[in-house]
Tab-separated table of C-alpha atoms and ligand atoms in Angstrom:
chain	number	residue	atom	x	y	z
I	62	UNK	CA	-15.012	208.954	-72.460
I	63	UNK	CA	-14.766	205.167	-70.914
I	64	UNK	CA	-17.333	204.501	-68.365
I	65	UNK	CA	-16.350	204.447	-64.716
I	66	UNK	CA	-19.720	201.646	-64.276
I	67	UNK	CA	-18.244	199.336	-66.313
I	68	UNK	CA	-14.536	199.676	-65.085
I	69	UNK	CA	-13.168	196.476	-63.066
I	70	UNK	CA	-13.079	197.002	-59.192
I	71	UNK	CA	-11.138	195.017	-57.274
I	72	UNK	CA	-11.562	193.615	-53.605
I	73	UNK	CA	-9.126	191.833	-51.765
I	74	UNK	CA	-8.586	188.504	-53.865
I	75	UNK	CA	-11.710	188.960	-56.681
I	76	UNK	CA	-11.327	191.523	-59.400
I	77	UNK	CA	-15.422	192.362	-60.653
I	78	UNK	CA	-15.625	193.170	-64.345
I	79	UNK	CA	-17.622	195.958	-63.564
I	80	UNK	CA	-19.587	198.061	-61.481
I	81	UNK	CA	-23.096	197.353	-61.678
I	82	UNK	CA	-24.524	194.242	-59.674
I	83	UNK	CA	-27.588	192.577	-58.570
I	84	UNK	CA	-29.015	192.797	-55.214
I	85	UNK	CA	-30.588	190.150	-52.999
I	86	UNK	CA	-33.913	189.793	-54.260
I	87	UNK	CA	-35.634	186.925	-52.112
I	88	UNK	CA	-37.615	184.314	-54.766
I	89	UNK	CA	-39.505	182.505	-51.796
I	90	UNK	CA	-39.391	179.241	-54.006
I	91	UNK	CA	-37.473	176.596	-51.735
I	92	UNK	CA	-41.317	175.074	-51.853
I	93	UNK	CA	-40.222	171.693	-49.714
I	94	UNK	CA	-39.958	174.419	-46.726
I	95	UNK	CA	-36.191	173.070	-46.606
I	96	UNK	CA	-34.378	175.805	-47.804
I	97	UNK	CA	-33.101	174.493	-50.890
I	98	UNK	CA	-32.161	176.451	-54.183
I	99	UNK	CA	-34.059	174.827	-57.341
I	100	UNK	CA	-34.137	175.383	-61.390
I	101	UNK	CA	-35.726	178.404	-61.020
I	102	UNK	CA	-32.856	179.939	-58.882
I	103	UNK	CA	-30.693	178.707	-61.266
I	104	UNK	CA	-32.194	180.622	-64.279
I	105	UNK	CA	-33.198	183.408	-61.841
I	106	UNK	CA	-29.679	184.231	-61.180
I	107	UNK	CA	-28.168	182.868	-64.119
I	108	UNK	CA	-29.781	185.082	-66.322
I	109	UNK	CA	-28.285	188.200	-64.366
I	110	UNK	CA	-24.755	186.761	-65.165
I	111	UNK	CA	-25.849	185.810	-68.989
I	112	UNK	CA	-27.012	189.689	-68.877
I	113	UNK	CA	-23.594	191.086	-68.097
I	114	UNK	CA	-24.030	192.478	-64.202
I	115	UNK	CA	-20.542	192.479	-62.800
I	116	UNK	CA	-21.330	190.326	-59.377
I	117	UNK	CA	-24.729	188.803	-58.034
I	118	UNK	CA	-25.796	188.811	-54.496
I	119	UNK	CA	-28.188	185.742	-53.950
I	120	UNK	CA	-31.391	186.269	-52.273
I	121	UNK	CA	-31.664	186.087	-48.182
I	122	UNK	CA	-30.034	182.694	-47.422
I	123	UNK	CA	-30.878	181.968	-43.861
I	124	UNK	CA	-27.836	180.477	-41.730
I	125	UNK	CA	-30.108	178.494	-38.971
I	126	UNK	CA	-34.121	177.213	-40.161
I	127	UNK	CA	-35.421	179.605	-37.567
I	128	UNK	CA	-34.058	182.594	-39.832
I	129	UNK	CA	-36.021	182.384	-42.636
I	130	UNK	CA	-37.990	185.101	-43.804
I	131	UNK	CA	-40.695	182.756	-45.293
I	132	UNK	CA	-40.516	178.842	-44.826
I	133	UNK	CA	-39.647	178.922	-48.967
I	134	UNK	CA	-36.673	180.776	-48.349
I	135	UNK	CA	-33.048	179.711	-49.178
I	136	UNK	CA	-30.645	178.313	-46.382
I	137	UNK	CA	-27.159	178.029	-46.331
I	138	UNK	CA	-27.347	175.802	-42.977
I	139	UNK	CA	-26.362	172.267	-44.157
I	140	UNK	CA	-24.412	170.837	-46.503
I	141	UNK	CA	-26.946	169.562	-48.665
I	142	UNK	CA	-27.907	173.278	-49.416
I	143	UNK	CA	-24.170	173.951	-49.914
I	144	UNK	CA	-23.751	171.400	-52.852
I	145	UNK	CA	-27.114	172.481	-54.264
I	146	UNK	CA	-25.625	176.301	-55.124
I	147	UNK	CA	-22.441	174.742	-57.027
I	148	UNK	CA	-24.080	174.404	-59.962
I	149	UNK	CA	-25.754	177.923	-60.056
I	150	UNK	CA	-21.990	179.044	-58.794
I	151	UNK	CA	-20.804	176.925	-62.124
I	152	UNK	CA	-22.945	178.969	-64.389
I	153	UNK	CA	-22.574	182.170	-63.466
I	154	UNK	CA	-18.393	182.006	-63.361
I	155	UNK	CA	-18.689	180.309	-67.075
I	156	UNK	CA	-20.634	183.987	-68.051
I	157	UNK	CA	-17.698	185.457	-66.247
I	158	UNK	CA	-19.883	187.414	-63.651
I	159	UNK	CA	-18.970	187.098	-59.974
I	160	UNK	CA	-21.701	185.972	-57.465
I	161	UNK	CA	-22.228	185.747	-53.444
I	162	UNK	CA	-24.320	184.510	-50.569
I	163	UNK	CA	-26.464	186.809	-48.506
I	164	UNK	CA	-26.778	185.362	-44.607
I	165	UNK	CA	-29.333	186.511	-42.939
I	166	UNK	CA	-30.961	185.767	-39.879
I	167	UNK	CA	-34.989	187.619	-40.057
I	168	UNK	CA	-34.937	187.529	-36.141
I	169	UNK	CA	-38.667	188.761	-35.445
I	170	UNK	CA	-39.516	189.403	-38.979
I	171	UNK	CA	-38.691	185.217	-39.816
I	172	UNK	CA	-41.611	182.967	-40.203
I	173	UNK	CA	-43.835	185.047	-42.456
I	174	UNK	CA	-46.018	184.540	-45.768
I	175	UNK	CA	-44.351	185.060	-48.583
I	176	UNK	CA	-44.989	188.787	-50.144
I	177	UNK	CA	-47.720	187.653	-53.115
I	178	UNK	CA	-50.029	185.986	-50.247
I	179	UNK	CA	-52.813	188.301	-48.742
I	180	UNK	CA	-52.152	187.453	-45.335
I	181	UNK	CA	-49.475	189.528	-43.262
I	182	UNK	CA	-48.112	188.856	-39.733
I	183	UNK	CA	-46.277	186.137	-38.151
I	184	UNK	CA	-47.526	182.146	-39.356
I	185	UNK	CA	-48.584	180.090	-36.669
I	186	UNK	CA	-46.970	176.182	-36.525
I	187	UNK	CA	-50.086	174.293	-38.708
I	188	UNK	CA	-48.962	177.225	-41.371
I	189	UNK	CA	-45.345	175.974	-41.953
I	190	UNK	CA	-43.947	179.404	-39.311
I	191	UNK	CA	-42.081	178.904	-36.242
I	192	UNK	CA	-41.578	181.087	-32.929
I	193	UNK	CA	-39.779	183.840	-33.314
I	194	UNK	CA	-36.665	185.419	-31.650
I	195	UNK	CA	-35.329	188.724	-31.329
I	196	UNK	CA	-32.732	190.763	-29.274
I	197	UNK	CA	-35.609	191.930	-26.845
I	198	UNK	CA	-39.154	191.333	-26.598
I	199	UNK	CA	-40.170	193.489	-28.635
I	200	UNK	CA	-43.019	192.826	-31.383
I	201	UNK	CA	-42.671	194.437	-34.991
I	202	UNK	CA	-45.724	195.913	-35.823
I	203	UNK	CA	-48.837	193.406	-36.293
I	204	UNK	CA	-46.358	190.474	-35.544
I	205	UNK	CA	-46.089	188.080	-32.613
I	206	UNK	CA	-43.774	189.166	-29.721
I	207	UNK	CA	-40.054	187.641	-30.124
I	208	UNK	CA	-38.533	185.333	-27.306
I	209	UNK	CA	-35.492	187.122	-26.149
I	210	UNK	CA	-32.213	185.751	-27.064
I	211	UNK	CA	-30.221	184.955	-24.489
I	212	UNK	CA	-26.150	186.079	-24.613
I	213	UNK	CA	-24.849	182.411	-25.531
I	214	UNK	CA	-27.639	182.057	-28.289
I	215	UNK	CA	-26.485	185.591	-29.442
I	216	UNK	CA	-23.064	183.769	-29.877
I	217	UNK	CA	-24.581	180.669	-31.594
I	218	UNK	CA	-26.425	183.068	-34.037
I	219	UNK	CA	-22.712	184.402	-34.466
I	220	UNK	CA	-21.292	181.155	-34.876
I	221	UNK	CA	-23.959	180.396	-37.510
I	222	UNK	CA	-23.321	183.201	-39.877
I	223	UNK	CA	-19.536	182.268	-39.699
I	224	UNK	CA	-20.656	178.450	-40.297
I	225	UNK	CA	-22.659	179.350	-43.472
I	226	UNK	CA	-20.062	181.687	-44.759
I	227	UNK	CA	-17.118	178.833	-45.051
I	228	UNK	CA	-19.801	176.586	-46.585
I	229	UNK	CA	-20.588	179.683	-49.373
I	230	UNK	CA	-17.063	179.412	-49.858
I	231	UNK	CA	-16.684	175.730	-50.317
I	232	UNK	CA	-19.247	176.065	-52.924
I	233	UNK	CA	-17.516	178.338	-54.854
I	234	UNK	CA	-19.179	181.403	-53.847
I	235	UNK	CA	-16.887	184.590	-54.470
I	236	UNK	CA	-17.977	186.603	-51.571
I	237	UNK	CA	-20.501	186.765	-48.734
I	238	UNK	CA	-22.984	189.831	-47.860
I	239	UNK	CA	-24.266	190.172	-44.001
I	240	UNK	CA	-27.625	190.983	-43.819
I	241	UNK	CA	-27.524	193.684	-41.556
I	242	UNK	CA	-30.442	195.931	-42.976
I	243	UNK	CA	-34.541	196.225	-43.242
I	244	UNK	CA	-35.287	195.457	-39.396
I	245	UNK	CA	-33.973	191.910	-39.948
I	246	UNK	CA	-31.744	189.931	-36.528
I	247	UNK	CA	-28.970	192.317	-37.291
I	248	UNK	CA	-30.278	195.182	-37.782
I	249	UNK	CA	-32.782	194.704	-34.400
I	250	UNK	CA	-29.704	194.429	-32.626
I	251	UNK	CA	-28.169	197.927	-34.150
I	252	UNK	CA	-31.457	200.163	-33.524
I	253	UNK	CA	-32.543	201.476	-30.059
I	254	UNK	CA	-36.193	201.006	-31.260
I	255	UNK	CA	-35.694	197.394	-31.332
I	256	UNK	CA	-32.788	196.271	-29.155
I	257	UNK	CA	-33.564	197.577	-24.867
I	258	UNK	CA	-30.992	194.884	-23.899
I	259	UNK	CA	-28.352	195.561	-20.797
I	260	UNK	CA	-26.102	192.922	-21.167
I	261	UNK	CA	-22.957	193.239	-23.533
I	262	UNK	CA	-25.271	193.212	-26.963
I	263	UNK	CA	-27.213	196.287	-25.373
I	264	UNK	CA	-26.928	200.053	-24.559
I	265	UNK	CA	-23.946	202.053	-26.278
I	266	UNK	CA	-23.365	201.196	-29.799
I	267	UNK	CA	-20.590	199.690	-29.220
I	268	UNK	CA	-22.549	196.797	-27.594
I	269	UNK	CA	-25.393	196.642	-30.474
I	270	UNK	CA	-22.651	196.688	-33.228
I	271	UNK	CA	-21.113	193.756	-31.041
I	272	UNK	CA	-22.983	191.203	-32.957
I	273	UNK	CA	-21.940	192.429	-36.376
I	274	UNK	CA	-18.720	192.898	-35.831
I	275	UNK	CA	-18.474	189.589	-34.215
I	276	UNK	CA	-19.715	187.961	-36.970
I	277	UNK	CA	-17.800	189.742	-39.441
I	278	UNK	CA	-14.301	189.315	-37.726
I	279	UNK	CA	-15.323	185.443	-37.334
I	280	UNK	CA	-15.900	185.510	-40.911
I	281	UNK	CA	-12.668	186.889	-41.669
I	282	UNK	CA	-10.560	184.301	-39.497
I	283	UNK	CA	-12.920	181.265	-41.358
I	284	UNK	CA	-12.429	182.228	-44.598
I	285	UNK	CA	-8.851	183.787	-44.729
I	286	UNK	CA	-7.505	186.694	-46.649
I	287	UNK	CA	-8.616	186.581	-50.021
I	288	UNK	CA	-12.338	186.555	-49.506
I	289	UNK	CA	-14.498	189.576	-49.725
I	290	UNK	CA	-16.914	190.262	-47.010
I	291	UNK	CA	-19.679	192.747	-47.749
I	292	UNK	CA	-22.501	194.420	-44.926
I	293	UNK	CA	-26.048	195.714	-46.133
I	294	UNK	CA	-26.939	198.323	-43.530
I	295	UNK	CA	-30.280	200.504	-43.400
I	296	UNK	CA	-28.194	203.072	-43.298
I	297	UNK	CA	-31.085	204.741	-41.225
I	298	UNK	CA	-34.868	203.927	-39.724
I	299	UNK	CA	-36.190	207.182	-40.725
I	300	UNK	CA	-37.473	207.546	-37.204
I	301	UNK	CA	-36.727	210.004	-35.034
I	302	UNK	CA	-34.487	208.128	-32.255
I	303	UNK	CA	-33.690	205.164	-33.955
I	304	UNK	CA	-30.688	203.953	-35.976
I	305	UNK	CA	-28.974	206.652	-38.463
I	306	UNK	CA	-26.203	207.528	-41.413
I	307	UNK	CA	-23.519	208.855	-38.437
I	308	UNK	CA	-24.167	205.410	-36.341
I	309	UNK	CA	-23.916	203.101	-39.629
I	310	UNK	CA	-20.494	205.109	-41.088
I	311	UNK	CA	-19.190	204.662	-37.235
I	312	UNK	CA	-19.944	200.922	-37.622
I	313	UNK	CA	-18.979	200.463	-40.766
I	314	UNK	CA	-15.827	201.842	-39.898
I	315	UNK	CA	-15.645	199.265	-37.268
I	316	UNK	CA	-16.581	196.417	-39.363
I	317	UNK	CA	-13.610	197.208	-41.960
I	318	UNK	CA	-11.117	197.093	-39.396
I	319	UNK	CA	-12.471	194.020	-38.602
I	320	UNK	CA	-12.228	192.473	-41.504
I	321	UNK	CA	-15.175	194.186	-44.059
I	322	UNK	CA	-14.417	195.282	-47.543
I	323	UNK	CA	-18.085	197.134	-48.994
I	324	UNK	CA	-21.059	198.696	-47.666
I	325	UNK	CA	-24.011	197.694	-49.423
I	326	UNK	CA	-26.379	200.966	-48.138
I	327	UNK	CA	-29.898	200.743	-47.952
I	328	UNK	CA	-32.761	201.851	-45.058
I	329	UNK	CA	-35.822	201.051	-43.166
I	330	UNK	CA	-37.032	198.077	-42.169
I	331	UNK	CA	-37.106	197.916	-38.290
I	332	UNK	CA	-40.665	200.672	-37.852
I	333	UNK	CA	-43.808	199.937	-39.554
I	334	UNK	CA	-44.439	203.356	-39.087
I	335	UNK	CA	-41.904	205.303	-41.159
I	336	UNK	CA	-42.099	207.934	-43.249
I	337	UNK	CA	-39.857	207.495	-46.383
I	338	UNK	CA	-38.778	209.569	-48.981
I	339	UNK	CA	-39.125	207.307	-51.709
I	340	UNK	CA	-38.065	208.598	-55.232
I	341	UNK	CA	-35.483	208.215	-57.569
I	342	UNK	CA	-32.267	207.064	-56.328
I	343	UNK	CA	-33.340	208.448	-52.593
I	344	UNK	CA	-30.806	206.445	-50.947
I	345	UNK	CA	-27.797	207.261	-53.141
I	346	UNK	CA	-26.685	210.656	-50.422
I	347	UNK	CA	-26.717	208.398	-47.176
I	348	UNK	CA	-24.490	205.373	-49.591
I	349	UNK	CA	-22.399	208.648	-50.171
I	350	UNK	CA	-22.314	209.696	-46.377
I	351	UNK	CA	-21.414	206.600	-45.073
I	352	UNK	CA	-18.621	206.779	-47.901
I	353	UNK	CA	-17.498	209.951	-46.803
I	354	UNK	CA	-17.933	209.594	-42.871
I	355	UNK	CA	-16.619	206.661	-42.402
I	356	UNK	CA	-14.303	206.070	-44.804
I	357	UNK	CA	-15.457	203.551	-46.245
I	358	UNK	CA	-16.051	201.667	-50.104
I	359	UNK	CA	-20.106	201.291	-50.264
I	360	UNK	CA	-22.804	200.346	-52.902
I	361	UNK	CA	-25.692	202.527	-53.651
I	362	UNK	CA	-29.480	200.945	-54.011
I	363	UNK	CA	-33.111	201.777	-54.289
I	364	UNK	CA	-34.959	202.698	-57.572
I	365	UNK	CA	-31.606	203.356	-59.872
I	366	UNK	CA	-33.431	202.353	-63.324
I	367	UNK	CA	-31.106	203.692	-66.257
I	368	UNK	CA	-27.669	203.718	-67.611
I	369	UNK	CA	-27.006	207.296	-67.001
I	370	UNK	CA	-27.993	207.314	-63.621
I	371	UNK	CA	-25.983	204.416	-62.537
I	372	UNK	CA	-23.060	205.763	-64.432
I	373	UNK	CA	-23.192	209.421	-62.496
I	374	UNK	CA	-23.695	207.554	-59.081
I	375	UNK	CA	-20.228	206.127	-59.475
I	376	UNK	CA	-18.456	209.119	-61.775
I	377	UNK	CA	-19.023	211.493	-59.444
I	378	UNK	CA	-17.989	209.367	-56.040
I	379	UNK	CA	-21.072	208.860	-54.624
I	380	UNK	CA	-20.435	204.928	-54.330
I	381	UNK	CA	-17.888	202.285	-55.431
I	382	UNK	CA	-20.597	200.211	-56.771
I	383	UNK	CA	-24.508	200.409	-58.109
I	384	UNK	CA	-26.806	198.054	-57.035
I	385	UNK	CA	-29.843	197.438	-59.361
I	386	UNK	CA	-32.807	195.368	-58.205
I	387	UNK	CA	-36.041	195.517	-60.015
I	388	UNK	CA	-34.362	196.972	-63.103
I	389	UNK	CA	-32.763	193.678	-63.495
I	390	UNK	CA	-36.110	191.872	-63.044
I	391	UNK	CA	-37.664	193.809	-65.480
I	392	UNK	CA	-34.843	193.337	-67.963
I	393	UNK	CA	-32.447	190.652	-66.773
I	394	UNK	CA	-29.996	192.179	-69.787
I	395	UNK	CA	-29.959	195.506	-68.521
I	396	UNK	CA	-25.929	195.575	-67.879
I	397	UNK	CA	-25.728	194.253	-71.491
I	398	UNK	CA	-28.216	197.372	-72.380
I	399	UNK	CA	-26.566	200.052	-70.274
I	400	UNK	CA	-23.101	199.348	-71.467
I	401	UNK	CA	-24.547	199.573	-75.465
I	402	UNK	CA	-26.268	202.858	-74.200
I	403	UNK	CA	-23.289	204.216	-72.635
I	404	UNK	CA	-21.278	203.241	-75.909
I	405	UNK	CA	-19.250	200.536	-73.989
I	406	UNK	CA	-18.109	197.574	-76.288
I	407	UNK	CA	-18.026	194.832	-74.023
I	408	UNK	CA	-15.757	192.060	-74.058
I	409	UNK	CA	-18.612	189.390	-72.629
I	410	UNK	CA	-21.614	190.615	-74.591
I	411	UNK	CA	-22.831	186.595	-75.158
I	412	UNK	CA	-21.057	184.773	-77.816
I	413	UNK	CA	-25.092	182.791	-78.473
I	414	UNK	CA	-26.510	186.475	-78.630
I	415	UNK	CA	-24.211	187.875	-80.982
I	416	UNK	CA	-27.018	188.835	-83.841
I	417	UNK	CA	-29.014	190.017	-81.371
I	418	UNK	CA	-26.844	193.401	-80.273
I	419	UNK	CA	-28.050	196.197	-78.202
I	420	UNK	CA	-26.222	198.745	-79.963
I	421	UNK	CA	-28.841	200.355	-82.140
I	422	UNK	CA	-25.952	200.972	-84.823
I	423	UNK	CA	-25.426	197.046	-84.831
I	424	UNK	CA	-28.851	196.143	-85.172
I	425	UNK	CA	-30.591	195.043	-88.447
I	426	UNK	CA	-32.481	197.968	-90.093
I	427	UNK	CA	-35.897	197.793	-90.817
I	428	UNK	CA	-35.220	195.900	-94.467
I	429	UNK	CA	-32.847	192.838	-93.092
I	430	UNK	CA	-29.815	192.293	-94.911
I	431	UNK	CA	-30.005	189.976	-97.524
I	432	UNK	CA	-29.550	186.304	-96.848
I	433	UNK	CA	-28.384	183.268	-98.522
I	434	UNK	CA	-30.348	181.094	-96.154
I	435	UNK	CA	-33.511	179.444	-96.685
I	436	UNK	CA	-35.606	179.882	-92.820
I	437	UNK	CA	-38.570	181.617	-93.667
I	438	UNK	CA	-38.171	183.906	-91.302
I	439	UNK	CA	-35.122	185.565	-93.236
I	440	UNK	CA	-32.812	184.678	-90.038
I	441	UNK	CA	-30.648	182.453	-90.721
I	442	UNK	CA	-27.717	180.121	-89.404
I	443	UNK	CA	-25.310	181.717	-91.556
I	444	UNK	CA	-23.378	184.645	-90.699
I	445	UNK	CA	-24.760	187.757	-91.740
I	446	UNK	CA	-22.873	191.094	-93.234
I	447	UNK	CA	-24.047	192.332	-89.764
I	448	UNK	CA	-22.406	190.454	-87.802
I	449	UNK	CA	-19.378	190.350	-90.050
I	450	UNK	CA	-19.026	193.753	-89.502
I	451	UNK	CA	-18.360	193.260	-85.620
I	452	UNK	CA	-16.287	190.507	-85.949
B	1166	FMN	C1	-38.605	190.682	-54.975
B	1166	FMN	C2	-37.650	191.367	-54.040
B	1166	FMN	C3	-37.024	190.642	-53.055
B	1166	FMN	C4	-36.070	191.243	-52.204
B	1166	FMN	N1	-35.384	190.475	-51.311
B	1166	FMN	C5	-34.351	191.028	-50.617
B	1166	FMN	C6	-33.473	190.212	-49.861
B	1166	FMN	O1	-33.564	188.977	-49.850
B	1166	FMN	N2	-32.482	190.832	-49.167
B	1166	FMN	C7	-32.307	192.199	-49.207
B	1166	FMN	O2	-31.387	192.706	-48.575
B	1166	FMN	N3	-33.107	192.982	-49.963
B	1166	FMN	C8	-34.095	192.425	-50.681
B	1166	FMN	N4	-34.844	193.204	-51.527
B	1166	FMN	C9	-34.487	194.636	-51.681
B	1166	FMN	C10	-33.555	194.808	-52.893
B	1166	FMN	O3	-32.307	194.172	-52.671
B	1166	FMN	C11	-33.289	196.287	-53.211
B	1166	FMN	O4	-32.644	196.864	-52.106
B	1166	FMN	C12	-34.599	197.036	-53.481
B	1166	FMN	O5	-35.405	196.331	-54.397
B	1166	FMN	C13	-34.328	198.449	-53.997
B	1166	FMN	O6	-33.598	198.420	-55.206
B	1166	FMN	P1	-34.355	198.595	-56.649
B	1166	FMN	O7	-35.148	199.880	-56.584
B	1166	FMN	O8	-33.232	198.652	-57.641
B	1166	FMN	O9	-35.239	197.401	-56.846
B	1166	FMN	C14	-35.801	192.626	-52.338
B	1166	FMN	C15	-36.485	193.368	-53.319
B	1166	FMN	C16	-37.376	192.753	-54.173
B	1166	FMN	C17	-38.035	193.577	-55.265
C-alpha cells in the first residue's frame, strides 16, 4: 500500500513532495551577534533537503534585534540578512525540498544564553542581552521583568513580522511560519498567565488573538495569494487557567479566515512550572483536536522518532503533516530512511548517493560484488551490478 507520509500535499501555490518536514530547531550560531545565517546554517539545513524531508522550517529568525532568543540567533530584519539566506534557499530547491522562515519575536524570553551555556536567566548589556519587552509586566520565571508594550509598539511588532515575511519571500523562501508557541511575544499575548492587558490586545480572546491575526492577515495582503502562511501554537500551557486546545482551534480558525493555511501544534512554553506529559508522540491528540475543532490542516510534533509512527500520524487523520526535530539531527537522512523502511521508491533519493541505498535489499551483501576496479577498498568508480540493477 503507497504511503500517505510520502504523498505530495499541496498549499495554496507550493505543492510539498511529501509529508514529513523539519521543524525550527534554533542553531544559536549568528556569532557576530548580528543575526546573520553562516556555512554552518547552510549545511545544517541543507543536509535536511539532501536527506529527502519534504519542506524545512528554519530556526527562530527574529523580525526586530530586540527579538532574539539569544544574541547568536538568526534575523530576518534587514536586507543584508535577506540576501544571506538565498544561497541556503538555492540549495535546498536544487534537492527539490521546500523550505521557510520562522519569525519570531521571544518578547520576555529574548536576550538569553544560548541553551549549552550554564547560566540561565535574562543577560545583562556587558553580556551581549538587551531589555526585554512583553505584553504586561510580567517576569517569566527567574527572568528580568518585561517593559510593557505599549498599543502602537504592539502595531510596530505587527508591522515587523509582515516586514520580514516579504523579505523571506524576496529571498526565495517558499513559505513563512509565525512563531506563536513556547511562551515566546505571541504566545504571551494569547495566554491569561502572561498577557493582564485592558486595552484592545487584552481581556477576551478575541483581543489576545488580535496580534496574531493581525500579523497574519498583514502577511497575507504583503505577500499575495500564492504564498503559504503557517502558525506554531502551544496548543496548550498545561496549567490550569492558562491557554488551551479549545482557545488555539478557535484561533486557528480565525487565523485561516484570515489568511492561514497549517497549524504547526506544539505546547508549553509560557510557565516554568508545568507539568508535562512528555512521551512518545504526546502532542499528536491536541495536533488532532485542533484539526478536528477547528477545522483546520495542522502538523503534529514532539518526540515522533520512526517511520511507522510518522506514517500512522498522518494515515489515520491525526495531522496533514509530521514534524520531526531531533530525529533529523540525529540522522539528517531519516526521510531518505523512512521512505526505504516504508518500501517507498523515491524519485529524489540523491543521484551522488546512489551506491549507498537504504533499502536493505539494495545494499551490498556482506561479500561485495565483484569489481573490475582497482581502489583498494573494493569500491570503485565504476558502476557496479548493484547499482545496475536499480537503474
Ligand atoms: C536544538 C533545538 C532548537 C529548537 N529551536 C526551536 C525554534 O527555533 N523554534 C521552535 O518553534 N521550536 C524549536 N525547537 C523545538 C522543535 O521545533 C520541536 O518542536 C521539538 O524538538 C520537538 O520535536 P522532536 O521531539 O521531534 O525533536 C527546538 C528544538 C531543538 C532540539
Amino acid at each position: 500500500m503507497a504511503s500517505e507520509l510520502f504523498a505530495p500535499i499541496t498549499l495554496r501555490g507550493t505543492t510539498f513532495r511529501n509529508r514529513l518536514w523539519v521543524p525550527a530547531m534554533c542553531q544559536y550560531s549568528a556569532e557576530n551577534f548580528d543575526g546573520m545565517p553562516s556555512t554552518w546554517h547552510l549545511v545544517h539545513l541543507g543536509s535536511f533537503a539532501r536527506g529527502g524531508a519534504g519542506a524545512i522550517v528554519t530556526e527562530a529568525a527574529a523580525v526586530v534585534p530586540e527579538g532574539r532568543i539569544s544574541p547568536q540567533d538568526l534575523g530576518i530584519w534587514n536586507d543584508e540578512q535577506r540576501e544571506a539566506y538565498r544561497p541556503i534557499v538555492d540549495f535546498v530547491h536544487s534537492q527539490g525540498s521546500a523550505i521557510g522562515v520562522q519569525l519570531a519575536h521571544a518578547g520576555r524570553k529574548a536576550s538569553t544564553p544560548r541553551t549549552w551555556e550554564p547560566q540561565n536567566g535574562t543577560l545583562s548589556e556587558a553580556e551581549h542581552g538587551w531589555p526585554v519587552v512583553g505584553p504586561s509586566a510580567i517576569a517569566f520565571d527567574g527572568y528580568d521583568v518585561p517593559r510593557e508594550l505599549s498599543a502602537d509598539e504592539v502595531q510596530g511588532v505587527v508591522d515587523a513580522f509582515v516586514a520580514a515575511a516579504v523579505r523571506s519571500q524576496q529571498a526565495g523562501f517558499d513559505f513563512v511560519e509565525l512563531h506563536a508557541a513556547h511562551g515566546y511575544l505571541m504566545h504571551q499575548f494569547l495566554s491569561p498567565l502572561s498577557n493582564t492587558r485592558t486595552d484592545q490586545y487584552g481581556g477576551s480572546l478575541e483581543n489576545r488573538a488580535r496580534i496574531v491575526i493581525d500579523a497574519v492577515r498583514g502577511i497575507r495582503a504583503a505577500t499575495g495569494e500564492a504564498f503559504p502562511i503557517l502558525v506554531r501554537f502551544s496548543a496548550t500551557d498545561w496549567v490550569e487557567g492558562g491557554w488551551n486546545e479549545h482557545e488555539t482551534a478557535t484561533v486557528a480558525d480565525w487565523a485561516r479566515a484570515a489568511g492561514a493555511d497549517l497549524f504547526d501544534i506544539s505546547s508549553g512554553g509560557i510557565a516554568a512550572n508545568a507539568v508535562i506529559p512528555v512521551g512518545l508522540g504526546y502532542q499528536v491528540p491536541l495536533a488532532a483536536s485542533v484539526k478536528a475543532d477547528g477545522g483546520v490542516e495542522t502538523g503534529a510534533v514532539g518526540l515522533i522518532l520512526t517511520a511507522e509512527q510518522a506514517e500512522q500520524i498522518v494515515a489515520s487523520g491525526q495531522s496533514d503533516v509530521v514534524f520531526v526535530g531531533r530525529e533529523f539531527l540525529r540522522d539528517p537522512h531519516f526521510a531518505l530512511r523512512a521512505a526505504s523502511e516504508l518500501g517507498e521508491e523515491l524519485p529524489y533519493y540523491p543521484q551522488q548517493y546512489h551506491r549507498a541505498p537504504f533499502h536493505p535489499q539494495q545494499r551490498p551483501a556482506a561479500a561485495p560484488a565483484p569489481s573490475t576496479g582497482s581502489g583498494a577498498s573494493g569500491v570503485t568508480e565504476e558502476r557496479s551490478p548493484l547499482v545496475e540493477a536499480r537503474a
